[in-house]
Coordinates of C-alpha atoms and ligand atoms in Angstrom, one line a residue:
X1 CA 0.0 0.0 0.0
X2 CA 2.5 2.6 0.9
X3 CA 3.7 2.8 -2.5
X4 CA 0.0 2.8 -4.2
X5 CA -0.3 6.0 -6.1
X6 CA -3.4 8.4 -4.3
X7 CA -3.0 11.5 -6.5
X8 CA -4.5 12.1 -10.0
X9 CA -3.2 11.2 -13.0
X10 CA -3.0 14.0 -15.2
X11 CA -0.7 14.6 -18.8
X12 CA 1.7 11.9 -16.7
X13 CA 2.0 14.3 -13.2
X14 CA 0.4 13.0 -10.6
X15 CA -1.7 15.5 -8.5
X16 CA -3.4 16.7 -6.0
X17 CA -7.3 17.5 -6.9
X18 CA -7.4 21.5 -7.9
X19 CA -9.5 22.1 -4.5
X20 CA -7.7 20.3 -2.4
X21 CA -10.6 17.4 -1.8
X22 CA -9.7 14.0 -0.8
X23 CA -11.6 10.8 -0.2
X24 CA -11.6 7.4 1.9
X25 CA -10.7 4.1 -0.2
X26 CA -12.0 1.7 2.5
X27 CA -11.8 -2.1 3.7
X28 CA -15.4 -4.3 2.7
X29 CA -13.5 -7.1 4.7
X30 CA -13.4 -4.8 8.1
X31 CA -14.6 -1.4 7.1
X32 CA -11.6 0.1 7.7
X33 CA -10.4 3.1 6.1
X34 CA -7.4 1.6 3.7
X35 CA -6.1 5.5 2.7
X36 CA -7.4 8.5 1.3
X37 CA -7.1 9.7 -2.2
X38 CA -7.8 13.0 -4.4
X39 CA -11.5 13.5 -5.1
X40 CA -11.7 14.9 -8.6
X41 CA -13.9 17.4 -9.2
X42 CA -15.0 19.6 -12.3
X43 CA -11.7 21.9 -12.8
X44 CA -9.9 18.4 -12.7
X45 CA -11.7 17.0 -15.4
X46 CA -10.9 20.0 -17.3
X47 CA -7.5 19.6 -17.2
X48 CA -7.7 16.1 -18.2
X49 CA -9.5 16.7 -21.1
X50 CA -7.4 19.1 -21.9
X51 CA -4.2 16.4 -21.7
X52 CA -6.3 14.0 -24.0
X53 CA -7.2 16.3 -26.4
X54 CA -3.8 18.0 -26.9
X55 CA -1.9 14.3 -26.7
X56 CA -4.5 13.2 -29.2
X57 CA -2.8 14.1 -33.0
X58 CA 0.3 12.7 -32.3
X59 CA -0.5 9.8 -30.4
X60 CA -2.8 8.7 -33.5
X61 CA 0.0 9.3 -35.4
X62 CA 2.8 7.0 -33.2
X63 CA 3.5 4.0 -35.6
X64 CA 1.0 1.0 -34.5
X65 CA 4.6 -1.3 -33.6
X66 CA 5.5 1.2 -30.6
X67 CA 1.5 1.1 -29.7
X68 CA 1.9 -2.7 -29.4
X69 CA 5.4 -2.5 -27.8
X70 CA 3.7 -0.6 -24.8
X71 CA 0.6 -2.6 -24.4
X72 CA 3.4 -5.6 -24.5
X73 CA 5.8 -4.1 -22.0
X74 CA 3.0 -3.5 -19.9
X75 CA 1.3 -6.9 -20.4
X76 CA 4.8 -8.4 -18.9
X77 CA 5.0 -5.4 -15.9
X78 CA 1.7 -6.3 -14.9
X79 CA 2.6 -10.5 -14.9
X80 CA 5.6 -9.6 -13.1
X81 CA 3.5 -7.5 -10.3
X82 CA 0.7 -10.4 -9.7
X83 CA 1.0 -10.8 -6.3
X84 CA 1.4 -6.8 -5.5
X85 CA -2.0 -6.3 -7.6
X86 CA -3.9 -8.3 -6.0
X87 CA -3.0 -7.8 -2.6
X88 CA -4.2 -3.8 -3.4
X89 CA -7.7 -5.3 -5.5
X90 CA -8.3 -7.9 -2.4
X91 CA -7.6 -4.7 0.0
X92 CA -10.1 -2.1 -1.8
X93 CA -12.6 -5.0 -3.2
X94 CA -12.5 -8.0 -1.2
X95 CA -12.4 -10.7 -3.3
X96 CA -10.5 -13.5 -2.5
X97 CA -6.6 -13.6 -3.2
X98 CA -7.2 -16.5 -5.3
X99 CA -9.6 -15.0 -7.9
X100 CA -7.6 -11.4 -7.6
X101 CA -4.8 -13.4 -9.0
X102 CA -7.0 -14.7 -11.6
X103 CA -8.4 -11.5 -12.3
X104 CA -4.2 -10.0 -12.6
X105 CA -3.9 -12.7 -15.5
X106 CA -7.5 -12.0 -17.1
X107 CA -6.9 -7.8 -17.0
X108 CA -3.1 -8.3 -18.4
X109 CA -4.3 -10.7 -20.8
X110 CA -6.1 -7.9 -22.8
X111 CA -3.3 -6.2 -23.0
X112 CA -1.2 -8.8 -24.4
X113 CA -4.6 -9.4 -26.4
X114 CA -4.5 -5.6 -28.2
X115 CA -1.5 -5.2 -28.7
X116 CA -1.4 -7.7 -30.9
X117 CA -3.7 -6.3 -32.5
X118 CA -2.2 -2.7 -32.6
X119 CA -0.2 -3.8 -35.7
X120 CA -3.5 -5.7 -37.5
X121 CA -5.3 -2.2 -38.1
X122 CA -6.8 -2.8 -41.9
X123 CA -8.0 -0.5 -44.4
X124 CA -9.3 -1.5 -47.9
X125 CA -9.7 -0.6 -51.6
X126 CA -11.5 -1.2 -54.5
X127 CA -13.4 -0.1 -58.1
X128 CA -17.0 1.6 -57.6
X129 CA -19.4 0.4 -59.7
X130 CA -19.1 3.2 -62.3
X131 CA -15.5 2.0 -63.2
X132 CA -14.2 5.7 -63.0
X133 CA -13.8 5.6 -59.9
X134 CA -11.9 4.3 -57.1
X135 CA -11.7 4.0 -52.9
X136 CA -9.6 3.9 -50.5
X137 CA -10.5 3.3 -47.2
X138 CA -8.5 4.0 -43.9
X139 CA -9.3 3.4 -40.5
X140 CA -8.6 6.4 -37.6
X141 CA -8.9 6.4 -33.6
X142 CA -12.1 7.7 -33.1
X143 CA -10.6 10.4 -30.7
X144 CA -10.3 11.4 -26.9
X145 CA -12.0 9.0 -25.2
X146 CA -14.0 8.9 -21.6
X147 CA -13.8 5.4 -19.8
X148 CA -16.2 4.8 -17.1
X149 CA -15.6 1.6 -15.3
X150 CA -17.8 -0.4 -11.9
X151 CA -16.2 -1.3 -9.0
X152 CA -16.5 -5.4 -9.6
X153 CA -13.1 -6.3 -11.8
X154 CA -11.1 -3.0 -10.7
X155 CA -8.5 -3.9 -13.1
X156 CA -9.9 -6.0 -15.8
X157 CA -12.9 -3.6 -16.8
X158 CA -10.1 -1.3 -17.2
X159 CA -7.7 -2.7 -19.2
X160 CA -10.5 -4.1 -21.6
X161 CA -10.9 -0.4 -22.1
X162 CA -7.6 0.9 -22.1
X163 CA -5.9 -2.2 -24.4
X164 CA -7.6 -1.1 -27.5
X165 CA -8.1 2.7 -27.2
X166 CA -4.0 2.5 -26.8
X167 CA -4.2 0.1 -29.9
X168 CA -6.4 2.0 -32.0
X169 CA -4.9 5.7 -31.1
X170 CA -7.1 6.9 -29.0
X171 CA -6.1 9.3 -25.9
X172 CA -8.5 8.7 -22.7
X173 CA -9.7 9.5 -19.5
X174 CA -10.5 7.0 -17.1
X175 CA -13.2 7.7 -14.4
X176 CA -12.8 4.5 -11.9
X177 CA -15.5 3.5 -9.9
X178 CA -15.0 5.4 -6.1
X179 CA -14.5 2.1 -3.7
X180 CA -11.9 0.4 -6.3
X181 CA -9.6 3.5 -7.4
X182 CA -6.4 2.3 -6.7
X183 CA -6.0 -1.0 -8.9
X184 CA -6.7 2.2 -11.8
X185 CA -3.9 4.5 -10.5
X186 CA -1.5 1.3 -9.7
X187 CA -2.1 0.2 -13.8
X188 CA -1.3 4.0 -15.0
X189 CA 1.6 4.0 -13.0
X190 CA 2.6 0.6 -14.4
X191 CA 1.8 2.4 -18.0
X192 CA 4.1 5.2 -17.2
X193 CA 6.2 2.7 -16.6
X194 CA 5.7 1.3 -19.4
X195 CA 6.6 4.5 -21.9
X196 CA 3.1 5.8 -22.4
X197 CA 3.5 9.2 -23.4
X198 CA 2.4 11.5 -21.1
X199 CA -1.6 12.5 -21.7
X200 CA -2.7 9.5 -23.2
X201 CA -4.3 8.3 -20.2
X202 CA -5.1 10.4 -17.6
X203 CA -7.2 9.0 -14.5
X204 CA -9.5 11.6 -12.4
X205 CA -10.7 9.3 -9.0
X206 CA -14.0 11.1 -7.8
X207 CA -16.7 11.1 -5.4
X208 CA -18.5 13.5 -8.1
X209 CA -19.0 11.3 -10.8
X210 CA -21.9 13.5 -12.3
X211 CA -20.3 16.8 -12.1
X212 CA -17.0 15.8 -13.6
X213 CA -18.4 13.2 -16.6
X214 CA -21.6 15.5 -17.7
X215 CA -19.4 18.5 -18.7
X216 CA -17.1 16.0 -20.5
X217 CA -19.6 14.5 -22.4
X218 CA -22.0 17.3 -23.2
X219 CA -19.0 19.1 -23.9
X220 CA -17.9 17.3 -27.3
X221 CA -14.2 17.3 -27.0
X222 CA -14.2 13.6 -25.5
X223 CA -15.2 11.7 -28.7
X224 CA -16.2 8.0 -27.1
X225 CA -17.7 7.1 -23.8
X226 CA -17.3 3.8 -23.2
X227 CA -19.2 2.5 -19.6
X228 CA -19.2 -0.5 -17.8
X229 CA -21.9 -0.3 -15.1
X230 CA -25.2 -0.6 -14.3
X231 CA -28.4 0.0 -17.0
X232 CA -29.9 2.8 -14.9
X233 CA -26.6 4.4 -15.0
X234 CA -26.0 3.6 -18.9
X235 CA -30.0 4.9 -19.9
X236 CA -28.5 8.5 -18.1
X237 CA -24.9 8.2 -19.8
X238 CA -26.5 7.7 -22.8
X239 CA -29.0 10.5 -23.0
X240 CA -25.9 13.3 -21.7
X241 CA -23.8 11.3 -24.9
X242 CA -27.3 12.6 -27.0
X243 CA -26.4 16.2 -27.0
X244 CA -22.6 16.3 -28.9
X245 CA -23.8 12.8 -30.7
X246 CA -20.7 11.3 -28.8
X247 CA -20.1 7.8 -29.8
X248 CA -20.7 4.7 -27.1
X249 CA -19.9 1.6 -26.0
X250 CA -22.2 -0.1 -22.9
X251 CA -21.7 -2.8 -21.1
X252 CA -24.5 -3.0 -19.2
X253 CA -26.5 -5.0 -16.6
X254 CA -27.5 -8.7 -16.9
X255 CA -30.1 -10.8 -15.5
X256 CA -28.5 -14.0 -16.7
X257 CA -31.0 -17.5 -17.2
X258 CA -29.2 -20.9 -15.9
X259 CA -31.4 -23.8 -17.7
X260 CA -30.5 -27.3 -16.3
X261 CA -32.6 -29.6 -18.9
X262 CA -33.5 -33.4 -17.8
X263 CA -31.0 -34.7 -19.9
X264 CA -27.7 -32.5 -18.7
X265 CA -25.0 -34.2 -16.8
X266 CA -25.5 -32.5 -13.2
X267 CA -21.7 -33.1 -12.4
X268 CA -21.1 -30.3 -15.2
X269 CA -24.1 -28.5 -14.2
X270 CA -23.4 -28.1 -10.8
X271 CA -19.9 -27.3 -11.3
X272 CA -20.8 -24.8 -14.3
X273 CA -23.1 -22.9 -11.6
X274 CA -20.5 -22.8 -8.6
X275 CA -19.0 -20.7 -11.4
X276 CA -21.6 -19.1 -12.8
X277 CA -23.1 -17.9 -9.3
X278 CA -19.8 -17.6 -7.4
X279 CA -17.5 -15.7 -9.4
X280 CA -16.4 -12.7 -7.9
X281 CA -18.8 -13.9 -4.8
X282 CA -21.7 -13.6 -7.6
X283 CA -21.0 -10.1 -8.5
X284 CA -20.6 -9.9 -11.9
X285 CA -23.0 -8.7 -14.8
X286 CA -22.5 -12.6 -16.2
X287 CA -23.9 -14.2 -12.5
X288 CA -26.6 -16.6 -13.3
X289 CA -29.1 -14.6 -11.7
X290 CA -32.3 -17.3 -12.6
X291 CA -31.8 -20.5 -12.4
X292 CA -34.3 -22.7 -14.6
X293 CA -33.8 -26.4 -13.5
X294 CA -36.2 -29.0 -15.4
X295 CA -38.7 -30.3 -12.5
X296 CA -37.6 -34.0 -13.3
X297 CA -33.8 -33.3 -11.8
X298 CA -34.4 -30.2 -9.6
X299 CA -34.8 -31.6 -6.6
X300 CA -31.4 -33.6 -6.7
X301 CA -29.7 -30.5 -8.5
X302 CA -30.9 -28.2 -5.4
X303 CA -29.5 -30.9 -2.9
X304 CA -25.9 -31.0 -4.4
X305 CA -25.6 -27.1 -5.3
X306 CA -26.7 -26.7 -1.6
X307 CA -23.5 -29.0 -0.6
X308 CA -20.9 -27.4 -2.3
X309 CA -22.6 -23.8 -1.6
X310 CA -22.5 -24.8 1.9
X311 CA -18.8 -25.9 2.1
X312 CA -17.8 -22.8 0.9
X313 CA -15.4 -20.3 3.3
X314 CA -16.4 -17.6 4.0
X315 CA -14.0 -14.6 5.3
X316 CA -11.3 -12.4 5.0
X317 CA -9.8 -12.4 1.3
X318 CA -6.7 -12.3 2.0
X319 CA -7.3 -15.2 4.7
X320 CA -5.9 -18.7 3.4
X321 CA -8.4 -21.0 2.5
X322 CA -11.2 -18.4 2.2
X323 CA -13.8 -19.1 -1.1
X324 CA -15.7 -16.4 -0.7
X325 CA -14.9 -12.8 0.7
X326 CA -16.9 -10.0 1.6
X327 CA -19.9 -7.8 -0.7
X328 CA -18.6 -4.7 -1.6
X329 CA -20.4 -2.6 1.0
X330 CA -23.0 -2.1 3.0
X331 CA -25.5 -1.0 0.6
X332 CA -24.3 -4.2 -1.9
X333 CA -25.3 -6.6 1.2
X334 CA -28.4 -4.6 2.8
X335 CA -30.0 -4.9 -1.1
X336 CA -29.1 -9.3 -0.9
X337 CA -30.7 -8.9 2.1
X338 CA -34.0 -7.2 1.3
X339 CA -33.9 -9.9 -2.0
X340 CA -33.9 -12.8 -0.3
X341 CA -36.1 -11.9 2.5
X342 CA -38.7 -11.2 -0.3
X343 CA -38.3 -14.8 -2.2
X344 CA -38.8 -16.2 1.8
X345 CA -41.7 -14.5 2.1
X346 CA -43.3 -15.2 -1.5
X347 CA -42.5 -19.1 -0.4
X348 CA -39.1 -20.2 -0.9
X349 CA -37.5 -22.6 0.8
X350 CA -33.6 -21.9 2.3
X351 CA -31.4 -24.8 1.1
X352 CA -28.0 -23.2 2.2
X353 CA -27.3 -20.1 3.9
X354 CA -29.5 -17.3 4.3
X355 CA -28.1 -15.7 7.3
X356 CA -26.4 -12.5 8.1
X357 CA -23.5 -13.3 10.0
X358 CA -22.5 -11.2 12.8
X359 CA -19.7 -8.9 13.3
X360 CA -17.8 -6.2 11.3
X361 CA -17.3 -6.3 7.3
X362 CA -19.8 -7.2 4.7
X363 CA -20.2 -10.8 4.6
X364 CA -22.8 -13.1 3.2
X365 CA -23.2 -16.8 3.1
X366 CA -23.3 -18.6 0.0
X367 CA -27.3 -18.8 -0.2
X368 CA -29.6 -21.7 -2.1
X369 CA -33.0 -21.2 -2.6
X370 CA -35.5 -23.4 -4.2
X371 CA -39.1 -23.1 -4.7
X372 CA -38.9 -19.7 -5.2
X373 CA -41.8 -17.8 -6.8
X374 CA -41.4 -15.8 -10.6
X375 CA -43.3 -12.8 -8.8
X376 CA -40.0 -12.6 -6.4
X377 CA -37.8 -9.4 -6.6
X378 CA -35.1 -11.6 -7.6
X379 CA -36.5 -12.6 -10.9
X380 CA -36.5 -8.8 -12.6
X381 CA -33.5 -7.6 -10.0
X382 CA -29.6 -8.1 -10.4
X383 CA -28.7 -9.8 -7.0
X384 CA -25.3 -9.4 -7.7
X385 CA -24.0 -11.8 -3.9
X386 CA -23.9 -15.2 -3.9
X387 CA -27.5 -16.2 -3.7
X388 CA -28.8 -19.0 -6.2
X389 CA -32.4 -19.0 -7.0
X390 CA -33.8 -21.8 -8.2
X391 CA -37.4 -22.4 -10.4
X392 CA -38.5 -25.4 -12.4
X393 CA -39.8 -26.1 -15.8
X394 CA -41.4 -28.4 -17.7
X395 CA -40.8 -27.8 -21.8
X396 CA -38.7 -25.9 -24.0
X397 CA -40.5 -23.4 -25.1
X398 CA -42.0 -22.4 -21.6
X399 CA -38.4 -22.4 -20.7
X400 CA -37.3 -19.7 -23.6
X401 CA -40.5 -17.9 -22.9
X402 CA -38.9 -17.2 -19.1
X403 CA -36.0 -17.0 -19.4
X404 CA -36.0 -14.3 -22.5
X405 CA -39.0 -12.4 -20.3
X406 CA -36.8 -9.7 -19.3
X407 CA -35.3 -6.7 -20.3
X408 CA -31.5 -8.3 -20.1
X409 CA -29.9 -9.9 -22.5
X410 CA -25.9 -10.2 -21.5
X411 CA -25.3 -13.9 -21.1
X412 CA -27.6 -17.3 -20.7
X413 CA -26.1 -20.6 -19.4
X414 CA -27.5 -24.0 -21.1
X415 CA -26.7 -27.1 -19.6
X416 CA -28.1 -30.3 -21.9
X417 CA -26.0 -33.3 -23.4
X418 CA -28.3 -33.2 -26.6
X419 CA -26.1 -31.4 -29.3
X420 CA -29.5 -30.6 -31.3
X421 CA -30.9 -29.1 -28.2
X422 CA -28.3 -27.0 -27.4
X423 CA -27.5 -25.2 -30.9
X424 CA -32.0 -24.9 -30.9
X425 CA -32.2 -23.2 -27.3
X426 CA -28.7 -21.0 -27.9
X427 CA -30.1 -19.7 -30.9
X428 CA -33.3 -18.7 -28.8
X429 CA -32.1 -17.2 -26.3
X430 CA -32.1 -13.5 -26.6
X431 CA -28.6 -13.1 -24.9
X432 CA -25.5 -11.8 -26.6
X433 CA -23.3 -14.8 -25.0
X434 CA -24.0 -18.0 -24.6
X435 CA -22.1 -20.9 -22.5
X436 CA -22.4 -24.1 -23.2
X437 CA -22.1 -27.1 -20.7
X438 CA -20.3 -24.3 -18.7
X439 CA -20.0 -21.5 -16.0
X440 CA -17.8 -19.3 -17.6
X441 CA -17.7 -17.2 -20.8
X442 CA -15.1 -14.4 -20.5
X443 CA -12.4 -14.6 -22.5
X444 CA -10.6 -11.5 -23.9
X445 CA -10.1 -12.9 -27.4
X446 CA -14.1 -13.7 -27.3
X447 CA -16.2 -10.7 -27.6
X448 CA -17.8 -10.0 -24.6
X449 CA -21.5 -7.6 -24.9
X450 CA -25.3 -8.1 -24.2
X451 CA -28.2 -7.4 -26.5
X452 CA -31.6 -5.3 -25.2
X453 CA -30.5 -3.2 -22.2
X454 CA -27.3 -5.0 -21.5
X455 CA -25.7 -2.6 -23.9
X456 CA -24.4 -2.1 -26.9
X457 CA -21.1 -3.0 -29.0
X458 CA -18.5 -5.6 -27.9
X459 CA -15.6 -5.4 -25.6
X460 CA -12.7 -7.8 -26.5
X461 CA -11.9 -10.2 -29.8
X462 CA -11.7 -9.1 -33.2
X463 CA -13.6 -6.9 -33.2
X464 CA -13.0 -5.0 -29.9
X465 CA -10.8 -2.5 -31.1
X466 CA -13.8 -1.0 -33.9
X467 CA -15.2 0.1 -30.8
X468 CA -12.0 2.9 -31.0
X469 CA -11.6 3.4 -34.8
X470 CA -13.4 5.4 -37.7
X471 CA -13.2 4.5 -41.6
X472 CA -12.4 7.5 -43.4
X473 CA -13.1 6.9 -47.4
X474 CA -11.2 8.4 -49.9
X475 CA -12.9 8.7 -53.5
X476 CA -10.1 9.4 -56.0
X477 CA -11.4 9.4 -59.8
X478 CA -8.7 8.0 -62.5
X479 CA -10.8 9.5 -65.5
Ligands
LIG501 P1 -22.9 1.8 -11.5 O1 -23.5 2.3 -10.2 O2 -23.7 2.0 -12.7 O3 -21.5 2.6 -11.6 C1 -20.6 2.3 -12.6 C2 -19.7 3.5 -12.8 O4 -20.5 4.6 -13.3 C3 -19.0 3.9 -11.5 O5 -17.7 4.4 -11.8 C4 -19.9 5.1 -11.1 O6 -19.3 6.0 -10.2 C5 -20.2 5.7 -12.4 N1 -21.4 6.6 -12.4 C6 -22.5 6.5 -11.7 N2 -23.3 7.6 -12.0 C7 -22.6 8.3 -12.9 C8 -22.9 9.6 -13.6 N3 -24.1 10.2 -13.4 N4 -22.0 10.0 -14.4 C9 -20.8 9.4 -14.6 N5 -20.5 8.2 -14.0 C10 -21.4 7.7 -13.2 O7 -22.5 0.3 -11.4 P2 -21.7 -0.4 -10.2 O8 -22.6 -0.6 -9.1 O9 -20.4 0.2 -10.1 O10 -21.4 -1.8 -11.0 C11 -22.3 -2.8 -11.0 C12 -23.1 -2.8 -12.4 O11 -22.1 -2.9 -13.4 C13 -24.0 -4.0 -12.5 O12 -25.2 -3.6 -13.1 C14 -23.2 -4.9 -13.4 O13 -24.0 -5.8 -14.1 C15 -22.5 -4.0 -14.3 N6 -21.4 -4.6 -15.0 C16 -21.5 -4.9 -16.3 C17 -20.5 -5.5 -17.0 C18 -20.6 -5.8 -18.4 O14 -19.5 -6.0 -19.0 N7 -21.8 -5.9 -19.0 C19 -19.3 -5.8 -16.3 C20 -19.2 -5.5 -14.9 C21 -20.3 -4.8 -14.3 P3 -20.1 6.4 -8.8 O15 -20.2 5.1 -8.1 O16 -19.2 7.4 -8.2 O17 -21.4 6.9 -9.1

């Protein structure tokens, strides 16, 4: 921690925030303020926009190869640091060290991802139809860009951002969420580090997300918002992007449908939903959030997910041994609550968990419940903690019907060992992912996005870094 950057990071100084304001990073795992850092506010973002937008024309003009180089060099920094990185994301977001590990590689794994894609930027050409004439077409960073990430995967929703903005050109300014700021300021460090000119990214920590981002966007000189966060949040983001017809990127909320046919193979499916639910302590936007199980096999899958949801350890991230750490805050947990109180009420039964323990931090037990009611809260509501809610079926298409009755559509799980079934209910499913006889779909060289309100474009793959770049067409008549 001592040597955790706390200032922002502006045309490469680091700095104190213009008025002087500061704010606590704290603990989830004991509530306990970790530091203080500078609390951004609306001169700040100024002054970083003004960093992106003067970096901007040369940086889109630094040959792609030395834009790969320092993706790469960072890439390797980041490998080398695993263990100091996610100490400082188990500190600020409680995860277990385990999975913050895992989250190290997956973040610095884009990276390695986009810069090798820096040097892949294509263009094309070709005859128009008239025959006279002829076009050339080039593809250019779209511009400054503002990058709003959630608190969830401090360092991975950031370099899924930052990775192909670098690649494509594009300068940025990155507006972390306020309880995970310092996994951001450690990576622009390690950027620095790595020989990013100065003003290509700039990172403004703040407490006053509104009043820095609105004048940003409305403003027009930031070109691209790309957002990782919440719908409600996105809906807003979105309108403010309206006024200067900014381009986006959302990556929005999910509400993700676990199906469990008759036929699946309930070793896989049980261990495809300890993934699926427990990942990150269930929050992530790609937790199943609804789990379908057919009526034929629910009753045995219930028993076994309730086993190994029971086993689980619960504690201190940085505690050896410990599965599952602490919600985020206070807030995060009080809302679990509230959820699964409603389900009881509306009927459901508690297979596992269910219980706030006592005692400081934000813990809550791995929680199964079966039986539970489609009127619950839980079935329109991210839970986002580790609470599996379990319904039955009976066919197909009731099953579809369900689980594509909601305004989500980021990820769906299928688990079935009918090959014919699975490629039939995939391509139902109104979801832009889809995993298979699994728990787990991220991958950065997969691209990662939702349909309906879970946002729009895709982060990571091919086709990640269009998200950063323009065509420009060139007509040229030869006669
Ligand atoms: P959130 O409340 O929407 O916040 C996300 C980010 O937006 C934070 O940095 C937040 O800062 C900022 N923000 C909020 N209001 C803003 C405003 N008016 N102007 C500018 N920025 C603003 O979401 P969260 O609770 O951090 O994260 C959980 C959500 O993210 C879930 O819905 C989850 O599904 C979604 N998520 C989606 C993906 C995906 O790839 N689809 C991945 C991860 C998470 P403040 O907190 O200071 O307001």
């Amino acid at each position: 921690m001592t040597d955790t950057p706390t200032q922002l990071f502006i045309g490469g100084a680091w700095l104190d925030a213009a008025d002087g304001a500061t704010m606590p990073v704290d603990d989830p795992a004991t509530g306990e303020i970790l530091c203080h850092i500078a609390d951004a506010g609306p001169k700040d973002a100024r002054l970083a926009e003004e960093a992106a937008v003067q970096a901007q024309e040369e940086w889109a003009r630094t040959a792609p190869r030395a834009r790969s180089e320092i993706l790469r060099r960072a890439y390797e920094i980041i490998l080398d640091r695993t263990d100091e990185l996610a100490h400082l994301m188990t500190a600020e977001m409680g995860k277990p060290l385990s999975e913050a590990r895992g989250e190290v590689a997956y973040a610095a794994e884009f990276f390695r991802w986009f810069s090798e894609e820096a040097v892949r930027i294509d263009g094309g050409a070709g005859i128009l139809p008239d025959g006279r004439n002829r076009m050339l077409l080039s593809r250019r960073p779209v511009g400054p860009c503002l990058l709003i990430t959630p608190w969830n995967f401090p360092l991975a929703m950031g370099t899924r951002k930052i990775g192909p903005a670098i690649a494509a050109g594009c300068t940025m300014i990155l507006k972390p969420a306020p309880q995970t700021p310092l996994s951001s300021l450690a990576l622009a460090a390690i950027l620095k580090e790595a020989g990013l000119p100065d003003g290509v990214l700039n990172v403004v920590t703040t407490s006053r997300a509104g009043e820095v981002c609105e004048p940003l966007l409305r403003g027009g000189r930031m070109r691209k918002l790309s957002f990782t966060g919440s719908t409600a949040v996105g809906r807003l983001l979105l309108a403010q992007s309206a006024e200067a017809v900014v381009r986006t990127s959302m990556e929005l909320g999910g509400n993700a449908p676990f199906i469990v046919f008759e036929d699946a193979d309930l070793d896989k499916a049980v261990d495809g939903a300890m993934l699926a639910k427990m990942r990150n302590m269930g929050e992530a936007c790609t937790a199943a959030n609804r789990f379908f199980v057919h009526h034929s096999v629910a009753e045995e899958f219930g028993r076994r997910l309730a086993e190994r949801m029971g086993g689980l350890v619960v504690g201190p991230g940085t505690r050896d041994g410990v599965d599952v750490g602490p919600l985020i805050d206070r807030t995060g947990r009080g809302k679990v609550e509230d959820l699964v109180a409603d389900a009881v009420e509306r009927g459901a039964r508690v297979l596992a968990g269910g219980r706030t323990p006592e005692g400081p931090g934000c813990f809550y037990p791995p929680t199964v419940l079966t039986d539970v009611s489609p009127e619950s809260r839980l079935m329109d509501t991210e839970i986002f903690g580790p609470v599996a809610a379990i319904l039955t079926f009976d066919d197909e298409d009731e099953v579809v019907r369900r689980a594509n009755d909601t305004p989500w559509g980021l990820v769906g799980y299928v688990f079935t060992e009918g090959l014919d079934r699975a490629l039939r209910i995939s391509e139902r499913l109104e979801v832009g992912m889809v995993g298979l006889n699994t728990g787990l779909v991220s991958n950065p060289a997969a691209p990662f996005g939702g349909v309906k309100q879970s946002g729009l474009g895709r982060e990571g793959g091919r086709v990640g870094i269009d998200e950063f770049l323009e065509y420009q067409y060139l007509a040229v008549p030869v006669g």
